[in-house]
PDB file of C-alpha atoms in Angstrom:
ATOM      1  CA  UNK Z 164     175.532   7.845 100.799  1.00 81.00           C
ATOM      2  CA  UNK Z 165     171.971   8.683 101.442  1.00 87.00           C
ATOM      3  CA  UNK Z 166     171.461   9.869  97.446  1.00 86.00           C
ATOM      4  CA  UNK Z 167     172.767   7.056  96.453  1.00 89.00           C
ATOM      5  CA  UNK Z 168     170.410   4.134  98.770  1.00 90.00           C
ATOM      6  CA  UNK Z 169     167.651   6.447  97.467  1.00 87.00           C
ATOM      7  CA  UNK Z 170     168.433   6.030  93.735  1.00 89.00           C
ATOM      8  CA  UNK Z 171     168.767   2.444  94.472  1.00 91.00           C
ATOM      9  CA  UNK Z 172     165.735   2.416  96.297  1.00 90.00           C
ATOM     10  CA  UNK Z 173     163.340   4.094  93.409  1.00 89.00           C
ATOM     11  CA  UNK Z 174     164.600   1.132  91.421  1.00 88.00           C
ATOM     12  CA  UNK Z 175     163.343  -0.887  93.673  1.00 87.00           C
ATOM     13  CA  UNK Z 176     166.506  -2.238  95.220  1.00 91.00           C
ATOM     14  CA  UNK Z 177     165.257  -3.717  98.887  1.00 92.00           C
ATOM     15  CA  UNK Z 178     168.237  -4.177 100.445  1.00 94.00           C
ATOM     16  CA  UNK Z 179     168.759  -0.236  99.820  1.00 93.00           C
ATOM     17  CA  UNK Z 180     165.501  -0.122 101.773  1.00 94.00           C
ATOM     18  CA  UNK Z 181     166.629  -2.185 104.473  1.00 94.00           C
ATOM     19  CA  UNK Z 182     169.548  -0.125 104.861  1.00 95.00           C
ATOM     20  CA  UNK Z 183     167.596   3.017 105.178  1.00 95.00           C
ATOM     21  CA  UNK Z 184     165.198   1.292 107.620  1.00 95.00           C
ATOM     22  CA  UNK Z 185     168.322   0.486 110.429  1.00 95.00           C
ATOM     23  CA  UNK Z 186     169.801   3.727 109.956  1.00 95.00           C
ATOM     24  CA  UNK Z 187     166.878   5.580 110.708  1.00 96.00           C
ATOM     25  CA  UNK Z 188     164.592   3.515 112.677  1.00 96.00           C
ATOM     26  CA  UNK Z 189     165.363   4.265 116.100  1.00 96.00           C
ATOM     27  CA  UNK Z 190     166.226   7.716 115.435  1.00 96.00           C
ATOM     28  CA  UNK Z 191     162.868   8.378 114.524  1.00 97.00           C
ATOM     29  CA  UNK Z 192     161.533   6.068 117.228  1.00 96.00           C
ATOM     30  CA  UNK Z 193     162.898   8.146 119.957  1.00 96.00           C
ATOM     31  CA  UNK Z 194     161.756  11.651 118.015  1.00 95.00           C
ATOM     32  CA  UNK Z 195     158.145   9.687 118.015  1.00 94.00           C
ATOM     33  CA  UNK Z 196     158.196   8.287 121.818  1.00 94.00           C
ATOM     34  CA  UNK Z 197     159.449  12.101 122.997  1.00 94.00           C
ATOM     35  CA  UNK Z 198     156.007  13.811 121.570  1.00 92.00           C
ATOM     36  CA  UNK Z 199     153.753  11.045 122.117  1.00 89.00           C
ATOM     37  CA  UNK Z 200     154.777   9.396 125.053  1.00 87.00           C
ATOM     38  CA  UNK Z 201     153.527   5.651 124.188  1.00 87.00           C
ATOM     39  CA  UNK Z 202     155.789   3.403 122.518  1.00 91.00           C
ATOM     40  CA  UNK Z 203     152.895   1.416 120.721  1.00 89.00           C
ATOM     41  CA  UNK Z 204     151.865   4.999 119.251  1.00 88.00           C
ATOM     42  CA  UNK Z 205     155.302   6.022 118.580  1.00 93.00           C
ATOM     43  CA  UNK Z 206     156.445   2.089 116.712  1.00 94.00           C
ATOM     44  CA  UNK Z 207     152.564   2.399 114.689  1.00 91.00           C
ATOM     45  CA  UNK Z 208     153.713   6.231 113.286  1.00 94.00           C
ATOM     46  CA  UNK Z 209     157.356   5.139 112.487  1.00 95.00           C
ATOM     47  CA  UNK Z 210     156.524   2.166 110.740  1.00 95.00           C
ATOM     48  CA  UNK Z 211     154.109   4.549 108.854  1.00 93.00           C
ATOM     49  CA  UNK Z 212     156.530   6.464 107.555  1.00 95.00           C
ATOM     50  CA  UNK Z 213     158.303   3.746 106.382  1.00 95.00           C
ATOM     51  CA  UNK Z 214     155.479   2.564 104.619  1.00 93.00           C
ATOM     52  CA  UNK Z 215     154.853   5.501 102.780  1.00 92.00           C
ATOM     53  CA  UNK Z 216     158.601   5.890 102.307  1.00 93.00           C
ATOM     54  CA  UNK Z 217     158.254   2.191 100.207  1.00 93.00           C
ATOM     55  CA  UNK Z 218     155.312   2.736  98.348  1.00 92.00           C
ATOM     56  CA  UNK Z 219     155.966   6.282  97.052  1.00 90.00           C
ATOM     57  CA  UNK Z 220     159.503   5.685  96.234  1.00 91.00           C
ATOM     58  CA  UNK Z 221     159.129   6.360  92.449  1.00 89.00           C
ATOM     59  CA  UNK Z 222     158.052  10.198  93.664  1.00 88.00           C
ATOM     60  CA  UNK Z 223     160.602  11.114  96.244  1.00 85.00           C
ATOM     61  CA  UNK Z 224     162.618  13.802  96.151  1.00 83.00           C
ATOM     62  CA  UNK Z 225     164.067  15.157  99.200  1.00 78.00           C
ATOM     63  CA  UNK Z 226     164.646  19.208  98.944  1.00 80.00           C
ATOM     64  CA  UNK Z 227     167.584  18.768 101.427  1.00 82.00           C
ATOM     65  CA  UNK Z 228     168.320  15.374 102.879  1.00 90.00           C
ATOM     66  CA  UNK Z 229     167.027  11.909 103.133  1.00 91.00           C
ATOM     67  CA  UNK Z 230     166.960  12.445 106.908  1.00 93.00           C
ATOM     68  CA  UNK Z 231     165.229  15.688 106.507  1.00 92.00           C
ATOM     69  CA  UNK Z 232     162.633  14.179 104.559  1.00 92.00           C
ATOM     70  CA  UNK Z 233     162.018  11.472 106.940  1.00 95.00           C
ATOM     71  CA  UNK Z 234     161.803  13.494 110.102  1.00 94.00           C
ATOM     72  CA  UNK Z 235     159.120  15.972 107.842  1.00 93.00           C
ATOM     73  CA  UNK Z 236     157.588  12.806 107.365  1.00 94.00           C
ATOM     74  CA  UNK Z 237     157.484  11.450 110.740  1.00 95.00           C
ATOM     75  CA  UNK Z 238     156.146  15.633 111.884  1.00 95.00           C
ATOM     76  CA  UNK Z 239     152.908  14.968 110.053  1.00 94.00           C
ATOM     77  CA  UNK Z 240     152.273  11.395 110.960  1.00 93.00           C
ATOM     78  CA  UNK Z 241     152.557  12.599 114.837  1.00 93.00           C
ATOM     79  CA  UNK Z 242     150.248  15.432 113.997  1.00 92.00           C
ATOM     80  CA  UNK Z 243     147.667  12.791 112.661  1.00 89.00           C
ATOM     81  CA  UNK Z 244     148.444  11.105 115.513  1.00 87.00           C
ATOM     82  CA  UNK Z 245     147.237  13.784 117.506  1.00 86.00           C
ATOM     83  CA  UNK Z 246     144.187  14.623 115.842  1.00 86.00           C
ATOM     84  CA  UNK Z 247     143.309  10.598 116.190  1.00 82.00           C
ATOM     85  CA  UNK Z 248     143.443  10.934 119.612  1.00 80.00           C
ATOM     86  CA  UNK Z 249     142.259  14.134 119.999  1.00 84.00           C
ATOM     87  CA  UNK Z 250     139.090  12.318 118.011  1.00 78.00           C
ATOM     88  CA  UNK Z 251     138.951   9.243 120.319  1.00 70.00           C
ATOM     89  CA  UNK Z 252     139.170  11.247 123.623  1.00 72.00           C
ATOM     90  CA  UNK Z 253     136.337  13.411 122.498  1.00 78.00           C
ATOM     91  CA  UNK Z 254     134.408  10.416 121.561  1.00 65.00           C
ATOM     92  CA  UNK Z 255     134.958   9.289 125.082  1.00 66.00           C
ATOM     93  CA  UNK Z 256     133.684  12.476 126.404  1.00 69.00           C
ATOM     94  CA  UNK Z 257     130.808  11.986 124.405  1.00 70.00           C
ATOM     95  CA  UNK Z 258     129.870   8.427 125.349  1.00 63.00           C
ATOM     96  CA  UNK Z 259     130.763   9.443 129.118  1.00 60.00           C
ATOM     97  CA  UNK Z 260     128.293  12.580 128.896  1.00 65.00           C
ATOM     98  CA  UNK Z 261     125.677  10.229 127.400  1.00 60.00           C
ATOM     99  CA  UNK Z 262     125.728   7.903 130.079  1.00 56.00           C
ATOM    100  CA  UNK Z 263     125.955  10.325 133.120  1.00 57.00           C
ATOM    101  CA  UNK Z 264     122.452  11.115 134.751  1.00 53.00           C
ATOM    102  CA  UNK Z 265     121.491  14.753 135.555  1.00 57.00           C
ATOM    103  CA  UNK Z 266     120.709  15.016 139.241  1.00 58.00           C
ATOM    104  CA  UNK Z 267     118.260  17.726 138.357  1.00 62.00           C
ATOM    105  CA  UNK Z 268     116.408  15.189 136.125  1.00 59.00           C
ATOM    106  CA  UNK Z 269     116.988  12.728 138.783  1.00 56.00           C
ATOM    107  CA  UNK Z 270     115.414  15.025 141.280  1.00 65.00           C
ATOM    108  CA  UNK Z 271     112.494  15.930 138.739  1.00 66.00           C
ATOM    109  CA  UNK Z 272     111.440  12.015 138.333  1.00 69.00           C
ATOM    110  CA  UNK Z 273     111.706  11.472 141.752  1.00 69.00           C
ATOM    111  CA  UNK Z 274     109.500  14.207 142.541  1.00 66.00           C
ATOM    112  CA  UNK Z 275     106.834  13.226 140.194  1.00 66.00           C
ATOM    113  CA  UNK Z 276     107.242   9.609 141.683  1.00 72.00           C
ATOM    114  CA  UNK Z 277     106.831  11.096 144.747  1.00 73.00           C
ATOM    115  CA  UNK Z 278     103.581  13.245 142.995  1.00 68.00           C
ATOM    116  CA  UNK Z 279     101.912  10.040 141.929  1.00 69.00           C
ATOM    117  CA  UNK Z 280     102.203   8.236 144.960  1.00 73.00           C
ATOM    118  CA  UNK Z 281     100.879  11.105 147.105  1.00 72.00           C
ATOM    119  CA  UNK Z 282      98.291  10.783 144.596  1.00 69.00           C
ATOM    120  CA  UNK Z 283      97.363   7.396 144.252  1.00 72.00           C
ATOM    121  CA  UNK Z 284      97.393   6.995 147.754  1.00 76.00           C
ATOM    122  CA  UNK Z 285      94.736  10.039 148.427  1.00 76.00           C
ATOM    123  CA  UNK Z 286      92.752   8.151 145.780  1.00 76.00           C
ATOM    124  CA  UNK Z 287      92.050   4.975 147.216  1.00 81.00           C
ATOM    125  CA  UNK Z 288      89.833   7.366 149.536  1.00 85.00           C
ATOM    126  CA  UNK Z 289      87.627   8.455 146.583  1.00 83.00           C
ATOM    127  CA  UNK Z 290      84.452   5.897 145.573  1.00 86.00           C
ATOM    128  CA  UNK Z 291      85.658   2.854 143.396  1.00 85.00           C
ATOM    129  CA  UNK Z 292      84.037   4.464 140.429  1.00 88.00           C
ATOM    130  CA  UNK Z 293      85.530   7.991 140.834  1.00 86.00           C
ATOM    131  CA  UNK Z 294      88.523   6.658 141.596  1.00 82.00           C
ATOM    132  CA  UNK Z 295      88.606   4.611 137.949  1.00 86.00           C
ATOM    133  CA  UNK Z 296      87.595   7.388 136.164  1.00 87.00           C
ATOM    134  CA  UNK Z 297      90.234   9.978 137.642  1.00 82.00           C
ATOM    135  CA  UNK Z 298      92.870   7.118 136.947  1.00 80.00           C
ATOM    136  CA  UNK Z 299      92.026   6.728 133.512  1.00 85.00           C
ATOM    137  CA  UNK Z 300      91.837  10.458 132.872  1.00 83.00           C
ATOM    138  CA  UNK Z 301      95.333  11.346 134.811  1.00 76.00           C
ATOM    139  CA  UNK Z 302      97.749   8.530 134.924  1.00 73.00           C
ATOM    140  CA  UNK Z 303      96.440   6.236 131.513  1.00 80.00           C
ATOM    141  CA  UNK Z 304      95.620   9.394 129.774  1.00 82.00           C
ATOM    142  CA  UNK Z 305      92.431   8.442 128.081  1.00 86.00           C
ATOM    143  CA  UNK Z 306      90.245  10.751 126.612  1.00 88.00           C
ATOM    144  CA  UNK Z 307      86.769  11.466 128.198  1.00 89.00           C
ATOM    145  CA  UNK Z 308      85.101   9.467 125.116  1.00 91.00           C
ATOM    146  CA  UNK Z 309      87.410   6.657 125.569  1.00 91.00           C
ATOM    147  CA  UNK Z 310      86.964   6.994 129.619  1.00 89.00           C
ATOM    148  CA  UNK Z 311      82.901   6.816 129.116  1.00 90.00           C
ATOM    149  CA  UNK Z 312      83.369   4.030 126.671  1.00 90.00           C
ATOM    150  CA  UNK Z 313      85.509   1.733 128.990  1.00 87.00           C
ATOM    151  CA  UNK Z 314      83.374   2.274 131.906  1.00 88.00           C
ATOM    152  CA  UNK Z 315      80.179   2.740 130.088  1.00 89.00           C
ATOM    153  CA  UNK Z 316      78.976   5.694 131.315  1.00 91.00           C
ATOM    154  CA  UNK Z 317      77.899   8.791 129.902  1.00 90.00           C
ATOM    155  CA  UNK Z 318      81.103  11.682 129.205  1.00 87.00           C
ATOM    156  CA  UNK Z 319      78.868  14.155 131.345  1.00 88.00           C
ATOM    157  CA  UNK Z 320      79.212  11.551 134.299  1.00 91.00           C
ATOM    158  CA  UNK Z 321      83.110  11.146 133.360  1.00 88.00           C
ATOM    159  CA  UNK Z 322      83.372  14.822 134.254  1.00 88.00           C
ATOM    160  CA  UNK Z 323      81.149  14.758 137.469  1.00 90.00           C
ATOM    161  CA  UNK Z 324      83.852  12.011 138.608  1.00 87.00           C
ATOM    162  CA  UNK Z 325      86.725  14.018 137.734  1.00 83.00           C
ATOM    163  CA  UNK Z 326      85.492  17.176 139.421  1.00 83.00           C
ATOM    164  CA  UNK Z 327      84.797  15.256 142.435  1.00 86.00           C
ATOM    165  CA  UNK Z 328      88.258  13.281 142.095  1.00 81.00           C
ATOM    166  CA  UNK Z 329      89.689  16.814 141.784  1.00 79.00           C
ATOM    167  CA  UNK Z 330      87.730  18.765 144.824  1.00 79.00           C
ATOM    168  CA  UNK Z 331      88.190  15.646 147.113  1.00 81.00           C
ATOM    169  CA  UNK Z 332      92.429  15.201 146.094  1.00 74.00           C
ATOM    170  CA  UNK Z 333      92.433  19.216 146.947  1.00 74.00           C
ATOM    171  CA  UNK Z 334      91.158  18.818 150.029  1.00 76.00           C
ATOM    172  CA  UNK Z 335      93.144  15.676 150.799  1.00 75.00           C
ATOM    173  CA  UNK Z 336      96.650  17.052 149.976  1.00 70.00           C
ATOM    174  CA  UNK Z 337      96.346  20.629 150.984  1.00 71.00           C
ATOM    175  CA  UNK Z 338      99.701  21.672 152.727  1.00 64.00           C
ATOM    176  CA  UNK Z 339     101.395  19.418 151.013  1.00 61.00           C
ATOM    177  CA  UNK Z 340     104.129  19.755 147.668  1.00 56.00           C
ATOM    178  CA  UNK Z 341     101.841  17.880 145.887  1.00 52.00           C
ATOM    179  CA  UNK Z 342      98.745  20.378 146.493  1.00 52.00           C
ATOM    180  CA  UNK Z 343     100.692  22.607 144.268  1.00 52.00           C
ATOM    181  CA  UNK Z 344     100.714  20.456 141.681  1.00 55.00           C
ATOM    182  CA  UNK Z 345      97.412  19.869 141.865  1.00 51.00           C
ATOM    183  CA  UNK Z 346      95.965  23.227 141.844  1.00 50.00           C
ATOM    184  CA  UNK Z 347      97.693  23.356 138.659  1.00 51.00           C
ATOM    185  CA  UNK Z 348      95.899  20.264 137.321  1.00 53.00           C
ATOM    186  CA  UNK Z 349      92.972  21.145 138.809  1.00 47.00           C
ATOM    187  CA  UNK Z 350      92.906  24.546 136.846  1.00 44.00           C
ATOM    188  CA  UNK Z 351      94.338  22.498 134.109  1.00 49.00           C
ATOM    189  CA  UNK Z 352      90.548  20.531 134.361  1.00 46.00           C
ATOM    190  CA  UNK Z 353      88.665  23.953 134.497  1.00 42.00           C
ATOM    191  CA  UNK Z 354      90.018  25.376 131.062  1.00 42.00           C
ATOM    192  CA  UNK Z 355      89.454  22.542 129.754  1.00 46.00           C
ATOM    193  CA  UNK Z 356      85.860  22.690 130.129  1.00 44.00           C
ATOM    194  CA  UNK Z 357      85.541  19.752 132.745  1.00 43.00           C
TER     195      UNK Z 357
END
């Protein structure tokens, strides 16, 4: 019976199709639900395989059995299935790994927060014009040129300021975290030539 809805169905009889839909719908509807365990999923892969059933009915030609075929069929639409899934859950991994903050970066930007208010607050101790300079030079991250342009003042005086700035913070913050830090930029200042 099977043979025979097929042969009318690769003439394009639809009522052979129709017939081939209702006898195997909800078998392969429950075969569906059982491996992917959403309805929705299982309805979308069936009615795939029906699709595909219509539209290549010129080239069909079971090896066995109609039913065989279909439940071949309905095996590799529930592997795409999977891999689709499989896909959107790693996507979601993705976004969620993308959005989630380090604590260890966390901790790092809170700790140079923490570095440039220690520091700024040391400063307002320094003279006005020392304080400027060592402002521009650490935190806007001007060159000396620009520095002695802006404050028009010779470079050789923008580097008296910053070793004063420098001396004076070391002093200021010793025994602190942030004296570390500022040994380092303070050496940082010597190769450089300041």
């Amino acid at each position: 019976m099977d043979a025979d809805l097929l042969a009318l169905l690769k003439h394009g009889n639809e009522e052979a199709f129709v017939a081939i839909y209702h006898r195997y719908w909800e078998c392969l509807l429950n075969a569906a639900y059982q491996r992917l365990r959403s309805r929705e999923d299982a309805e979308e892969v069936v009615q795939e395989v029906f699709v595909n059933l219509y539209l290549r009915r010129n080239e069909i030609e079971p090896k066995s059995s109609l039913a065989a075929y279909l439940k071949t069929a309905l095996k590799y639409k529930v592997i795409d299935m999977y891999r689709l899934q499989q896909l959107h859950y790693k996507h979601i991994d993705n976004l969620i790994a993308e959005t989630q903050v380090d604590p260890q970066a966390v901790d790092e930007e809170l700790a140079i927060k923490e570095f440039k208010l220690s520091v700024l607050s040391a400063c307002q101790k320094l003279p006005q014009k020392c304080r400027e300079v060592f402002i521009m030079f650490r935190f806007e991250e001007l060159s000396h040129k620009e520095i002695a342009h802006r404050s028009a003042i010779s470079v050789s005086t923008v580097k008296k300021h910053l070793h004063k700035a420098m001396f004076f913070l070391r002093e200021e913050l010793k025994g602190s975290k942030t004296f570390l830090i500022l040994i380092f930029l303070f050496f940082c200042v010597k190769l450089m030539g300041l």
